[in-house]
Tab-separated table of C-alpha atoms and ligand atoms in Angstrom:
chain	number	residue	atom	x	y	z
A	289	UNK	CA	89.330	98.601	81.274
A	290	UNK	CA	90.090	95.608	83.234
A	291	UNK	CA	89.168	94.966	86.743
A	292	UNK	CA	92.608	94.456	87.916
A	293	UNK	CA	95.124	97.146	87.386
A	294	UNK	CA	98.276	95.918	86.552
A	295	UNK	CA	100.765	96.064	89.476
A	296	UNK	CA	103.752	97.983	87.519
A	297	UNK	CA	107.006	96.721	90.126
A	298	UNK	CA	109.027	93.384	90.657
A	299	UNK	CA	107.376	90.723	92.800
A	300	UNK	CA	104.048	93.108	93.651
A	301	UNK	CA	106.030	95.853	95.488
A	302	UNK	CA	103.768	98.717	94.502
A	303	UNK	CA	106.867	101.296	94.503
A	304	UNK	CA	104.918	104.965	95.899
A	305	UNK	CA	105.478	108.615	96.073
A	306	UNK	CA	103.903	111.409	98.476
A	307	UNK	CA	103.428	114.845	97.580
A	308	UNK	CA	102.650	117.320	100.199
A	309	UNK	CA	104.274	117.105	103.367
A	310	UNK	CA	102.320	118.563	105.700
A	311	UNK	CA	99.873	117.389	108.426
A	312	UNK	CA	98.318	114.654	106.069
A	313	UNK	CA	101.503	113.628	104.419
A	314	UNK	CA	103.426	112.999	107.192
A	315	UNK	CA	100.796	111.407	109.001
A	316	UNK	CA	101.451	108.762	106.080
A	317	UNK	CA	104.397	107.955	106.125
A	318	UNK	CA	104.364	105.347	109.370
A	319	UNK	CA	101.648	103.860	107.121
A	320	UNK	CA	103.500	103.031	104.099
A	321	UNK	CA	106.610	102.048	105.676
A	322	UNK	CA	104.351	99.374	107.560
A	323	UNK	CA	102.919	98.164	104.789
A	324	UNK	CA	104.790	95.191	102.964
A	325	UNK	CA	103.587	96.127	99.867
A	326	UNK	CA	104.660	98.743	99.456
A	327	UNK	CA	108.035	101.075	99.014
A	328	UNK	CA	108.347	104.617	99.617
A	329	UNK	CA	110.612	105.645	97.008
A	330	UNK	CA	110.551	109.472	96.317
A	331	UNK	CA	109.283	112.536	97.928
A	332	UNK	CA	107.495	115.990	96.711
A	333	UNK	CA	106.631	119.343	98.594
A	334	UNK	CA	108.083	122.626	97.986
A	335	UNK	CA	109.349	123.751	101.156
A	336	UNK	CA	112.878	122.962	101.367
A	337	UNK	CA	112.575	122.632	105.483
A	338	UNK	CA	109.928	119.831	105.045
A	339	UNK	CA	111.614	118.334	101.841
A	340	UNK	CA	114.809	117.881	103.590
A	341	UNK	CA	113.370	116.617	106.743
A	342	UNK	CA	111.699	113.605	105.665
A	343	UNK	CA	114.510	112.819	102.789
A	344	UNK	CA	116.869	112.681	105.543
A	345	UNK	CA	114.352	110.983	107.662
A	346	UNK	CA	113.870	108.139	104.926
A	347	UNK	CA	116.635	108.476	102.525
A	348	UNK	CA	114.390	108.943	99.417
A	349	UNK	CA	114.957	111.761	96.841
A	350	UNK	CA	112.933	114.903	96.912
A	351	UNK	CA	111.510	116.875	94.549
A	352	UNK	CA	109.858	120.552	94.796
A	353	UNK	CA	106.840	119.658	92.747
A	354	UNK	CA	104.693	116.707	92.377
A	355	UNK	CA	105.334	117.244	88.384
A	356	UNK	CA	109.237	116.187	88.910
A	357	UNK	CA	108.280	113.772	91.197
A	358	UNK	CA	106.166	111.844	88.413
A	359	UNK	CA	109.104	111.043	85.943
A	360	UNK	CA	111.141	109.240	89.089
A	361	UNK	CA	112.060	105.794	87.417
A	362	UNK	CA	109.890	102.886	88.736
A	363	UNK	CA	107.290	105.247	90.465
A	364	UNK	CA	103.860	102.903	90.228
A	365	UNK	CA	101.532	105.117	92.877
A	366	UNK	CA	101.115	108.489	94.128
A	367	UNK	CA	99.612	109.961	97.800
A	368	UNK	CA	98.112	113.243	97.349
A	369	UNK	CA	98.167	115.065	100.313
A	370	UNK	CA	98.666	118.521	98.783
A	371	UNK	CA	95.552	121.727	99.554
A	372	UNK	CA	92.185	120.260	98.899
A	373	UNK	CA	91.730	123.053	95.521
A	374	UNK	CA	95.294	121.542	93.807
A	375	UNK	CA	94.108	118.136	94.373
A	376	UNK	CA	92.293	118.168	90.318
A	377	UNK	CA	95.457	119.353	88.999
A	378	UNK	CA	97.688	117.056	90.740
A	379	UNK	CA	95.721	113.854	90.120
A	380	UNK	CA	94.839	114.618	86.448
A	381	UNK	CA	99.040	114.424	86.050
A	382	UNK	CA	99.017	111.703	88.216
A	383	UNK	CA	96.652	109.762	85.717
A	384	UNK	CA	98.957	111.234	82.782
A	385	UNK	CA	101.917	109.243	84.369
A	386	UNK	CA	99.580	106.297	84.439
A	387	UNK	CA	99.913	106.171	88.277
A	388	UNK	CA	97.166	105.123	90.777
A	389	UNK	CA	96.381	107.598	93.117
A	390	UNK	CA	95.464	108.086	96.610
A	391	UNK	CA	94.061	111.381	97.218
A	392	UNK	CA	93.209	113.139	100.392
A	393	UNK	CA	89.574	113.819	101.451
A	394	UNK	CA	87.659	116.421	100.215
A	395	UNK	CA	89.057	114.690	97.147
A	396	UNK	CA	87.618	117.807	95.392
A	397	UNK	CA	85.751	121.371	95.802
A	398	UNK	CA	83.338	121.081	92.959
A	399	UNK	CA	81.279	117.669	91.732
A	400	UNK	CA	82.304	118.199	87.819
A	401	UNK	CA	86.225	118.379	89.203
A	402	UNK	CA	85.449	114.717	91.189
A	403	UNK	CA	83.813	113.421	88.180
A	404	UNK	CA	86.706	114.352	86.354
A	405	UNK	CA	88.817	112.296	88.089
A	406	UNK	CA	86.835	109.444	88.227
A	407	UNK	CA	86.737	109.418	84.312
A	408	UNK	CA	90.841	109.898	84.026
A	409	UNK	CA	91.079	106.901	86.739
A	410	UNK	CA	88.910	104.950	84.042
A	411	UNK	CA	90.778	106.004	80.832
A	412	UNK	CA	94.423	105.481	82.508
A	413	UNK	CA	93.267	101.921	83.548
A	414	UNK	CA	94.737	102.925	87.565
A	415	UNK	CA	93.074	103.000	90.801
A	416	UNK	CA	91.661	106.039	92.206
A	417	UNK	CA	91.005	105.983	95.908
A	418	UNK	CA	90.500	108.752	98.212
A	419	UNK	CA	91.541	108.633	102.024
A	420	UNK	CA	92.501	109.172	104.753
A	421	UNK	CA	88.830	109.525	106.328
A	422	UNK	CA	87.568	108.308	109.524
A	423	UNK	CA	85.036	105.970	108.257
A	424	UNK	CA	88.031	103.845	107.283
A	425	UNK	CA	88.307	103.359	111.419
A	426	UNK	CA	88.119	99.805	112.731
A	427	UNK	CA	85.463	100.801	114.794
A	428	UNK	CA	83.243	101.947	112.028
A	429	UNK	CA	84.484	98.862	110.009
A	430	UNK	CA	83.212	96.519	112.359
A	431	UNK	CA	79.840	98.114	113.299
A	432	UNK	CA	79.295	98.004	109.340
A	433	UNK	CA	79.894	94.577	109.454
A	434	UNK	CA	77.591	94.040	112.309
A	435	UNK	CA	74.786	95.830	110.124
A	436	UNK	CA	75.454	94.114	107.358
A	437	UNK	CA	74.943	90.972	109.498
A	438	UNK	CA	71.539	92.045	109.976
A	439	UNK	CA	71.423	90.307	113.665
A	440	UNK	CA	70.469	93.613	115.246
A	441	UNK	CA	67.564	94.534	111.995
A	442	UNK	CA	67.698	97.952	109.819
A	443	UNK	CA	69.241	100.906	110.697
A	444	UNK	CA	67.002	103.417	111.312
A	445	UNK	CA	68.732	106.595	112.674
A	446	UNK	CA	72.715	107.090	112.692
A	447	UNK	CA	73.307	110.472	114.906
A	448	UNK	CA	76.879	112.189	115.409
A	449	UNK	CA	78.154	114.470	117.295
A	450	UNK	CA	81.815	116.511	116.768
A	451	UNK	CA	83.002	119.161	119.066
A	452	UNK	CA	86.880	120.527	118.679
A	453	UNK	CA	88.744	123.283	118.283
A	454	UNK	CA	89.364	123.362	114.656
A	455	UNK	CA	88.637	126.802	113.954
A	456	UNK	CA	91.184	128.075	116.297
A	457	UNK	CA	94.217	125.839	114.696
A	458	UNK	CA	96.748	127.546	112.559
A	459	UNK	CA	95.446	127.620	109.390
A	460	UNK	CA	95.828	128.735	105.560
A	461	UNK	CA	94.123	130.967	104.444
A	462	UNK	CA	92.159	128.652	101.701
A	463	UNK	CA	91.287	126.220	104.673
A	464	UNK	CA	89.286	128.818	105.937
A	465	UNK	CA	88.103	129.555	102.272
A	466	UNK	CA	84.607	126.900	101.782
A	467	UNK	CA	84.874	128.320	97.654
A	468	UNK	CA	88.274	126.316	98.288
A	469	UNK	CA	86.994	123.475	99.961
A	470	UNK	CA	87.607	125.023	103.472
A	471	UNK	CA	85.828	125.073	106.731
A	472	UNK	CA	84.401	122.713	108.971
A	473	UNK	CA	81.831	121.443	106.625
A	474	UNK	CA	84.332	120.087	103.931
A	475	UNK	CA	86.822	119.440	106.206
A	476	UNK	CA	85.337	117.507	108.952
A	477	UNK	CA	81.926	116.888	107.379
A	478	UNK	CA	83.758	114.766	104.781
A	479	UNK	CA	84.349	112.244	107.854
A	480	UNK	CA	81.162	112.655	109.236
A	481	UNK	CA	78.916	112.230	105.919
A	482	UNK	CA	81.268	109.282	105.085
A	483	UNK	CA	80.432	107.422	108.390
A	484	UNK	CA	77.090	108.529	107.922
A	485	UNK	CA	76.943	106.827	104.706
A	486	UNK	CA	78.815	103.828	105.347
A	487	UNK	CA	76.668	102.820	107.995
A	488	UNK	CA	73.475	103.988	106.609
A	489	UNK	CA	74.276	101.913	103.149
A	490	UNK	CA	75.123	104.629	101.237
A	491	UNK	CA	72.349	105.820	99.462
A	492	UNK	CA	71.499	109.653	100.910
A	493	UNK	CA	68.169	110.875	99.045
A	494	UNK	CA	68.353	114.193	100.266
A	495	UNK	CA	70.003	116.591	102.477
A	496	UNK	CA	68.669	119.949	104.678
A	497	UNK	CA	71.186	121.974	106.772
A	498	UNK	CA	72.620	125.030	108.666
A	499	UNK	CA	75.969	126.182	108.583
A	500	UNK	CA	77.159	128.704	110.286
A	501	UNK	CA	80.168	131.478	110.722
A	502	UNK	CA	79.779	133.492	114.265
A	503	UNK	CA	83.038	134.303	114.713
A	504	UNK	CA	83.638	137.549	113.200
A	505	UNK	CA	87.490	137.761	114.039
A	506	UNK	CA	87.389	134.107	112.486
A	507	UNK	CA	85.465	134.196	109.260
A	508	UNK	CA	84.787	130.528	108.348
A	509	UNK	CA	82.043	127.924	108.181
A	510	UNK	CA	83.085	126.913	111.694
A	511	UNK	CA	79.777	124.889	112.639
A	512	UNK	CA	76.917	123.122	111.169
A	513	UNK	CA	73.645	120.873	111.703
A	514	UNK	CA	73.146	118.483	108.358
A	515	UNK	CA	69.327	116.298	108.613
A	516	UNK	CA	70.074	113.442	106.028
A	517	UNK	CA	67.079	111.428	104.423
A	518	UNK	CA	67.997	107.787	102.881
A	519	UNK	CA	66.363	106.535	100.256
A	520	UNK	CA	65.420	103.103	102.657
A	521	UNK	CA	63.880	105.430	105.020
A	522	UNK	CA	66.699	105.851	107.723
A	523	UNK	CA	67.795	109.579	108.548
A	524	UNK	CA	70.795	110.922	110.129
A	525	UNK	CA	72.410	113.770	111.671
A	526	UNK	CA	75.652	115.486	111.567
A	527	UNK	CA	76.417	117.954	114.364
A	528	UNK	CA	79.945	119.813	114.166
A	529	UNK	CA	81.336	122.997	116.024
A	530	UNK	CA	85.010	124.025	115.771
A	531	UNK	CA	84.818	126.878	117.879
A	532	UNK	CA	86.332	125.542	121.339
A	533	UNK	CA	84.062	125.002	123.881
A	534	UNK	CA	82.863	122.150	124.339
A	535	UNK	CA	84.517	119.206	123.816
A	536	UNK	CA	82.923	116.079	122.372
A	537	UNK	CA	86.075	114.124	124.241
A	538	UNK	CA	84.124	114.438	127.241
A	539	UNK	CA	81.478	112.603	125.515
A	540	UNK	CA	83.876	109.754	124.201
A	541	UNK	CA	85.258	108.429	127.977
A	542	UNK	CA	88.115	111.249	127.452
A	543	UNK	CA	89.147	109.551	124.105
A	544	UNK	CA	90.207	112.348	121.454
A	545	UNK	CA	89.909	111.944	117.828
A	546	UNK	CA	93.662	109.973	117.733
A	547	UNK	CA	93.033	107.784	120.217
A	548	UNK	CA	94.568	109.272	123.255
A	549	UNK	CA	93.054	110.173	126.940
A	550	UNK	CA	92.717	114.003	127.722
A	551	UNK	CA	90.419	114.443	130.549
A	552	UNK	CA	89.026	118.022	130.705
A	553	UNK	CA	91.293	118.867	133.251
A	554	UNK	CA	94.457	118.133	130.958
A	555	UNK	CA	92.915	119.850	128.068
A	556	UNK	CA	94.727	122.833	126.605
A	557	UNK	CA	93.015	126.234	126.667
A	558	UNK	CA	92.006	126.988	123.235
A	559	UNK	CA	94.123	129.693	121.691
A	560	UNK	CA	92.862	131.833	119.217
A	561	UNK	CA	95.260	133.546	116.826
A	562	UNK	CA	95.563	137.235	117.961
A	563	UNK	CA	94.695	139.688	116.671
A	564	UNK	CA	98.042	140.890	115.363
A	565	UNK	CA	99.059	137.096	113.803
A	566	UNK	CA	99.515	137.201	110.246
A	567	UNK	CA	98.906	134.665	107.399
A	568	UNK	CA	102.723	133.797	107.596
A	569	UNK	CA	102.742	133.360	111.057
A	570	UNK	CA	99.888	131.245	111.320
A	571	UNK	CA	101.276	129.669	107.999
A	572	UNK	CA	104.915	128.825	110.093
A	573	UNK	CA	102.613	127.721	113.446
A	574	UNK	CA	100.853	125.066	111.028
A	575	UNK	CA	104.293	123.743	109.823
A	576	UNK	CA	105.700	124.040	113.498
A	577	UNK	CA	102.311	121.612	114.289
A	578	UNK	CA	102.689	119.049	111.410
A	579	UNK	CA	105.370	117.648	112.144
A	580	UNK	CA	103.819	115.631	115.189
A	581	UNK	CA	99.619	116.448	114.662
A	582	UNK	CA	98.738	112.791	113.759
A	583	UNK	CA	100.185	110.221	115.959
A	584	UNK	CA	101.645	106.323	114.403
A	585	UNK	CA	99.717	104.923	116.991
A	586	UNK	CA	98.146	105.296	119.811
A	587	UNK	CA	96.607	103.619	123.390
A	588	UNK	CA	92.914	103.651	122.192
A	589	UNK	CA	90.818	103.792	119.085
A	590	UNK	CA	90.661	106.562	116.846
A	591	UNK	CA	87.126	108.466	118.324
A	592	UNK	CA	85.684	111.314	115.808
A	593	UNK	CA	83.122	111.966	118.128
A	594	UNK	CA	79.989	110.542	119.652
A	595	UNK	CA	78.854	108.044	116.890
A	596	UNK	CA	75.578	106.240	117.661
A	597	UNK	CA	73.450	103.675	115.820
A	598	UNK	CA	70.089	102.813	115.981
A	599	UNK	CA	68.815	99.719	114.006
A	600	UNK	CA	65.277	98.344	114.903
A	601	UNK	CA	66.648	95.886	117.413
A	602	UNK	CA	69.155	97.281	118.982
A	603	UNK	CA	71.653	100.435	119.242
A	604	UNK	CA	75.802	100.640	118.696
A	605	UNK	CA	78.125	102.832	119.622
A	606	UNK	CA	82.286	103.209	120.501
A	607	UNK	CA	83.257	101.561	123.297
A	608	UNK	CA	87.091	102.667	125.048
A	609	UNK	CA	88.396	99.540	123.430
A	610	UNK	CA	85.983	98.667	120.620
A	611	UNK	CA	81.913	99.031	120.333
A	612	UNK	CA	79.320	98.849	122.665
A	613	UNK	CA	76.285	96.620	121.283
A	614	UNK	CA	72.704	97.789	122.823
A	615	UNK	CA	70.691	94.259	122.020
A	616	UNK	CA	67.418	92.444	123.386
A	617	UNK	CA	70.379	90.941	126.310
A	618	UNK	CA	71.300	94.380	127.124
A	619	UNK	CA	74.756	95.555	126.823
A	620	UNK	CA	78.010	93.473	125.603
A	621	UNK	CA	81.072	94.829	124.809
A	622	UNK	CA	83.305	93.818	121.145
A	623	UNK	CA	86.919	94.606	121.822
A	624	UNK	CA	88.845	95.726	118.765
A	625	UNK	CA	92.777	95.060	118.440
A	626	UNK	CA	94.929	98.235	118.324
A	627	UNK	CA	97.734	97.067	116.063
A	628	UNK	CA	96.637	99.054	113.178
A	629	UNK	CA	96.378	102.765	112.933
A	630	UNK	CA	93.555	104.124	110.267
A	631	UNK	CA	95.753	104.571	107.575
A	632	UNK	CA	97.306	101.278	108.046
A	633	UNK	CA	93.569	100.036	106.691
A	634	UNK	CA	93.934	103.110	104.257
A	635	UNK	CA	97.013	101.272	102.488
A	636	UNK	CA	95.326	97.799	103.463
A	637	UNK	CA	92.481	99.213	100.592
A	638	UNK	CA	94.624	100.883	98.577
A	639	UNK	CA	96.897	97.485	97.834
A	640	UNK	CA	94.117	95.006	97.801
A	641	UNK	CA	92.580	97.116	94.652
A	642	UNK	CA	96.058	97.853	93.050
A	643	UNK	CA	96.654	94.059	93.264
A	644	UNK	CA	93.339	93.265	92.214
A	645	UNK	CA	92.924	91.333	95.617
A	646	UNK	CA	89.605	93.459	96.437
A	647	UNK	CA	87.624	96.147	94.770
A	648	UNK	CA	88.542	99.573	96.564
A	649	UNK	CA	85.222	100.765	98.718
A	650	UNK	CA	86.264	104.683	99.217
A	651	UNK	CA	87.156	104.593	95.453
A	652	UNK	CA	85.925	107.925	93.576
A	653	UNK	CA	82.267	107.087	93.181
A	654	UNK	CA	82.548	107.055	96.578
A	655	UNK	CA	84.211	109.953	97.660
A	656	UNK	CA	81.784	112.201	94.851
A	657	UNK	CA	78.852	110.970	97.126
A	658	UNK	CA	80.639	112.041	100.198
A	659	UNK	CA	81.565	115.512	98.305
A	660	UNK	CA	78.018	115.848	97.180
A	661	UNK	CA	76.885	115.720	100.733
A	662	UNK	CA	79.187	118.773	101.653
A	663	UNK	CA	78.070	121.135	99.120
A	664	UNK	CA	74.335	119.954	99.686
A	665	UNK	CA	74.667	120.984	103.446
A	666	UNK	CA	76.596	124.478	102.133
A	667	UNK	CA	74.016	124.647	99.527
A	668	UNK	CA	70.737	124.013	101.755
A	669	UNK	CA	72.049	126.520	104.583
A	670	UNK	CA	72.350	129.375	101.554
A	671	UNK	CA	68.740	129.090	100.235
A	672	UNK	CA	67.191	126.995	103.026
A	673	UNK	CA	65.750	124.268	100.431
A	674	UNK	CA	65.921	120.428	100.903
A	675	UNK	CA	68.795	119.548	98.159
A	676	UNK	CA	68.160	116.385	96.582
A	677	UNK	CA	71.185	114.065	96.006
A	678	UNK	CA	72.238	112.410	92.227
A	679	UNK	CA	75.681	110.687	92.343
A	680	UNK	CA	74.787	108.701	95.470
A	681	UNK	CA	76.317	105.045	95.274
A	682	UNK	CA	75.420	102.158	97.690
A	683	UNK	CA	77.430	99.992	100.168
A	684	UNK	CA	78.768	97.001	97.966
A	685	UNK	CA	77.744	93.970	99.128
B	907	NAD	N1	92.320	112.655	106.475
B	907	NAD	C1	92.689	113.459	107.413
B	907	NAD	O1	92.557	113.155	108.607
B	907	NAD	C2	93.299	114.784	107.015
B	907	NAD	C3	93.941	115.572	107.991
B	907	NAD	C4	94.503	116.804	107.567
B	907	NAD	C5	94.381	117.228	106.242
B	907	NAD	N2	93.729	116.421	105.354
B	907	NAD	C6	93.636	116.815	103.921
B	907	NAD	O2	94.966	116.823	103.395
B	907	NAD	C7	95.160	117.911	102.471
B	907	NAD	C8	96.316	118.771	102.948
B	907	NAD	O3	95.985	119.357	104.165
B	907	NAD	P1	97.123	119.626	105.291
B	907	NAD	O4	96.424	120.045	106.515
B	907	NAD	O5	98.044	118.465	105.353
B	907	NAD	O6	97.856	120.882	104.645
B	907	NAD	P2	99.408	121.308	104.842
B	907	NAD	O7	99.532	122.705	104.439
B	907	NAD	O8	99.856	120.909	106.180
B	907	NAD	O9	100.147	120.355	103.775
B	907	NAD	C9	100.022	120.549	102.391
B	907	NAD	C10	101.438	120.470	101.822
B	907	NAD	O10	101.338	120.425	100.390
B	907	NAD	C11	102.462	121.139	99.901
B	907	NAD	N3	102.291	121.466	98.460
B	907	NAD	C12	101.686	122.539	97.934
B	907	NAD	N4	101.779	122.481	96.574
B	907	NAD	C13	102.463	121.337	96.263
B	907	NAD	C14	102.905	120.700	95.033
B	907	NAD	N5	102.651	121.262	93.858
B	907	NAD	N6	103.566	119.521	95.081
B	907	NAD	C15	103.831	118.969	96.285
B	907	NAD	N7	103.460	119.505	97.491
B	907	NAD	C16	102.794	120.681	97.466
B	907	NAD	C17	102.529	122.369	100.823
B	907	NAD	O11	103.784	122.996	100.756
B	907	NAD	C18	102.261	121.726	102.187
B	907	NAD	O12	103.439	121.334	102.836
B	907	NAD	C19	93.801	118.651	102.413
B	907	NAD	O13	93.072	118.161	101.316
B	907	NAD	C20	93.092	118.223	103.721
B	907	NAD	O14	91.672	118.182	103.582
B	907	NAD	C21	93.208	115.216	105.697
C-alpha cells in the first residue's frame, strides 16, 4: 500500500460523514465545519430527534444507519462516534466503502477487534485514525515537543491525577458495562494512558493496577490507580475517581476539563440518578445533555486533570494559559494560543495523513497500545499480577 492515500474529491476537499450523534458527534461538528479541508456532506444516527436536528442545523441529508450513509455519492471519510462495542462493525464497513475513518477512543473493547482494524485500514489502502483524546491537547502537544527537545533531559516520572463526576452522569447501560468497553478505566483511562504514553515515548513495558466499583447503587469500574513501567526506565501513574467528591478542578486553578472556570463554590452538586430512574430515563437525560456537553471553544485550555512531568532537569506542568516549565532558572511560563479547540488538531491530523502531508500519530497502532493499557489495568486489578505489554509502539521521531 502506498504511503499516501489517495484524496478521493475535487481540488483536496476530503468530502466526510458522521455517524452517531450524540455527545462525541456533535462535539464534532464545529470541528469539521472549521476545517478547510474538509466538507460535511451527510449525516447518520438513528434517532429521528437527533437526525433531524443537525440536518436542519447543517442542511446535509440524514440517514438512520451508518450502512445507508456509506453509499452517499462522493462520501471520501467517515467519523465514528457511535457506542465504543459497534465501533468494529462500523469501521470494518467503513473500510468496505474504501473510506478513511476516524473512530472514537476506546477505538475497541478487545485487542484482536483493534488489530482487526488496523489490518482492514491496510488492505483498503485508507487512513485509520482514532480520536478525539486529550493527548491531542495543545498543551500536551507542546510539552512533547519540549521533551523531545531534550533541553530539560529524560523523563523520568509522568504522574496524573483525574477527579469528576463521571459515574453520576446519565449513562447507557453498556457505558457502565467494562465487557463493553465501559467505565472509567476505558473511558477516561484511554486519555490518561494516551498522555501517559505520549509523553513518556510510548513504549509501556508493563502495567500493575487497582480498579475499583464501591458504589453498590452504581455498579461500574468508577475508580482506579494504574503504576506504568517504560521500557527506558521512566514510570507513571494514572489516578481516576468518578464518584463526585473531589474535584481535580480545584487542582487545575478552577480550570475544568473544557476549558472553562468553575470555582468550587459555582460547582453543581453532584446528582446521582435515583433510585427510581430507569434506563430510558437516564437514556433521554443523556440526549437532553448532548446537545451542549462539549463546548466549540472555550476561555482556557482544555485541563484533564493535574498532569505533571518530571524529566531529570526539570519538571512541567499546565499553566491557566499554557505550561509551566520547572528548570535550573526556576519557573517561566509558555503561553499557548486558544484559537483551536482539540478536535480542531483532531481534523488538523486526520487531513495531513489523508493528504499525505504527515503520517497520522494516533493512527491504529497507536490507539491498540493505548487499548492494551486499559485491559492491562482491568486485567492486573482481577488477578493482582504485573501484565506485561506486546503491541506497544514508540513516539515517531
Ligand atoms: N473523545 C471524547 O472526549 C469522547 C467523549 C464522549 C464519548 N466519546 C466516545 O464516543 C463514543 C460515543 O459515546 P457518546 O457518549 O457520544 O454516546 P451517545 O449515546 O451520546 O452517542 C452515540 C450515538 O450513536 C448512535 N448510534 C447507535 N447506533 C448507530 C448506527 N448504527 N449508526 C449511526 N449512529 C448510531 C446513537 O443513537 C447515539 O446517538 C464512545 O466510543 C465514547 O467512548 C469520546
Amino acid at each position: 500500500m502506498s504511503n499516501a492515500p489517495e484524496s478521493r474529491s475535487a481540488g483536496g476537499i476530503v468530502q466526510i460523514g458522521v455517524a452517531g450523534l450524540g455527545t462525541a458527534g456533535r462535539a464534532f461538528l464545529p470541528a469539521i465545519e472549521a476545517h478547510a479541508g474538509f466538507r460535511l456532506v451527510a449525516v447518520a444516527e438513528p434517532t429521528a430527534e437527533a437526525r433531524n436536528d443537525i440536518v436542519a442545523q447543517n442542511g446535509v441529508p440524514g440517514y438512520a444507519t451508518l450502512q445507508e450513509m456509506l453509499a452517499h455519492p462522493g462520501l471520501d471519510a467517515v467519523y465514528v462516534g457511535t457506542p465504543t462495542d459497534l465501533h468494529p462493525a462500523h469501521v470494518a464497513e467503513a473500510f468496505a466503502a474504501k473510506k478513511h475513518v476516524l473512530v472514537e477512543k476506546p477505538m475497541a473493547v478487545r485487542l484482536d477487534q483493534a488489530q482487526a482494524m488496523i489490518d482492514g485500514a491496510a488492505r483498503a489502502g485508507v487512513v485509520l485514525l482514532v480520536g478525539h483524546s486529550h493527548s491531542y491537547d495543545l498543551p500536551i502537544k507542546r510539552m512533547r515537543e519540549i521533551i523531545a527537545d531534550g533541553m530539560l533531559g529524560r523523563v523520568r516520572m509522568v504522574n496524573t491525577w483525574n477527579f469528576t463526576d463521571w459515574i453520576y452522569r446519565p449513562r447507557r447501560p453498556d457505558e457502565l458495562d467494562w465487557e463493553q468497553g465501559g467505565g472509567v478505566t476505558y473511558r477516561q483511562g484511554s486519555h490518561q494512558f494516551d498522555i501517559i504514553r505520549l509523553l513518556g515515548g510510548g513504549m509501556v513495558r508493563s502495567v500493575k493496577a487497582r480498579t475499583f466499583d464501591w458504589d453498590p447503587a452504581r455498579r461500574a469500574i468508577g475508580a482506579h490507580t494504574v503504576y506504568l513501567d517504560f521500557e527506558d526506565g521512566a514510570v507513571a501513574t494514572a489516578v481516576y475517581s468518578g464518584y463526585g467528591g473531589f474535584a481535580s478542578a480545584e487542582l487545575c486553578f478552577d480550570v475544568t476539563e473544557w476549558g472553562f472556570l468553575e470555582p468550587p463554590a459555582n460547582r453543581k452538586p453532584v446528582r446521582r440518578p435515583g433510585a427510581g430512574s430507569t434506563p430510558a430515563d437516564e437514556l433521554q437525560a443523556k440526549r437532553a445533555r448532548s446537545k451542549n456537553a462539549i463546548p466549540a471553544s472555550a476561555p482556557n485550555q482544555p485541563f484533564f486533570g493535574l498532569t505533571l512531568v518530571s524529566c531529570e532537569r526539570g519538571d512541567i506542568r499546565q499553566s491557566p494559559q499554557g505550561l509551566y516549565v520547572y528548570g535550573e532558572q526556576g519557573r517561566s511560563e509558555i503561553e499557548l494560543p486558544r484559537d483551536r479547540s482539540p478536535r480542531d488538531l483532531v481534523m488538523a491530523e486526520f487531513f495531513d495523513a489523508i493528504s499525505g502531508r504527515a503520517p497520522a500519530l494516533h493512527d491504529g497502532r497507536w490507539g491498540l497500545a493505548n487499548l492494551e493499557v486499559c485491559t492491562a489495568a482491568i486485567e492486573s486489578s482481577a488477578s493482582g499480577r504485573e501484565i506485561f505489554l506486546k503491541h506497544q509502539v514508540p513516539v515517531p521521531a
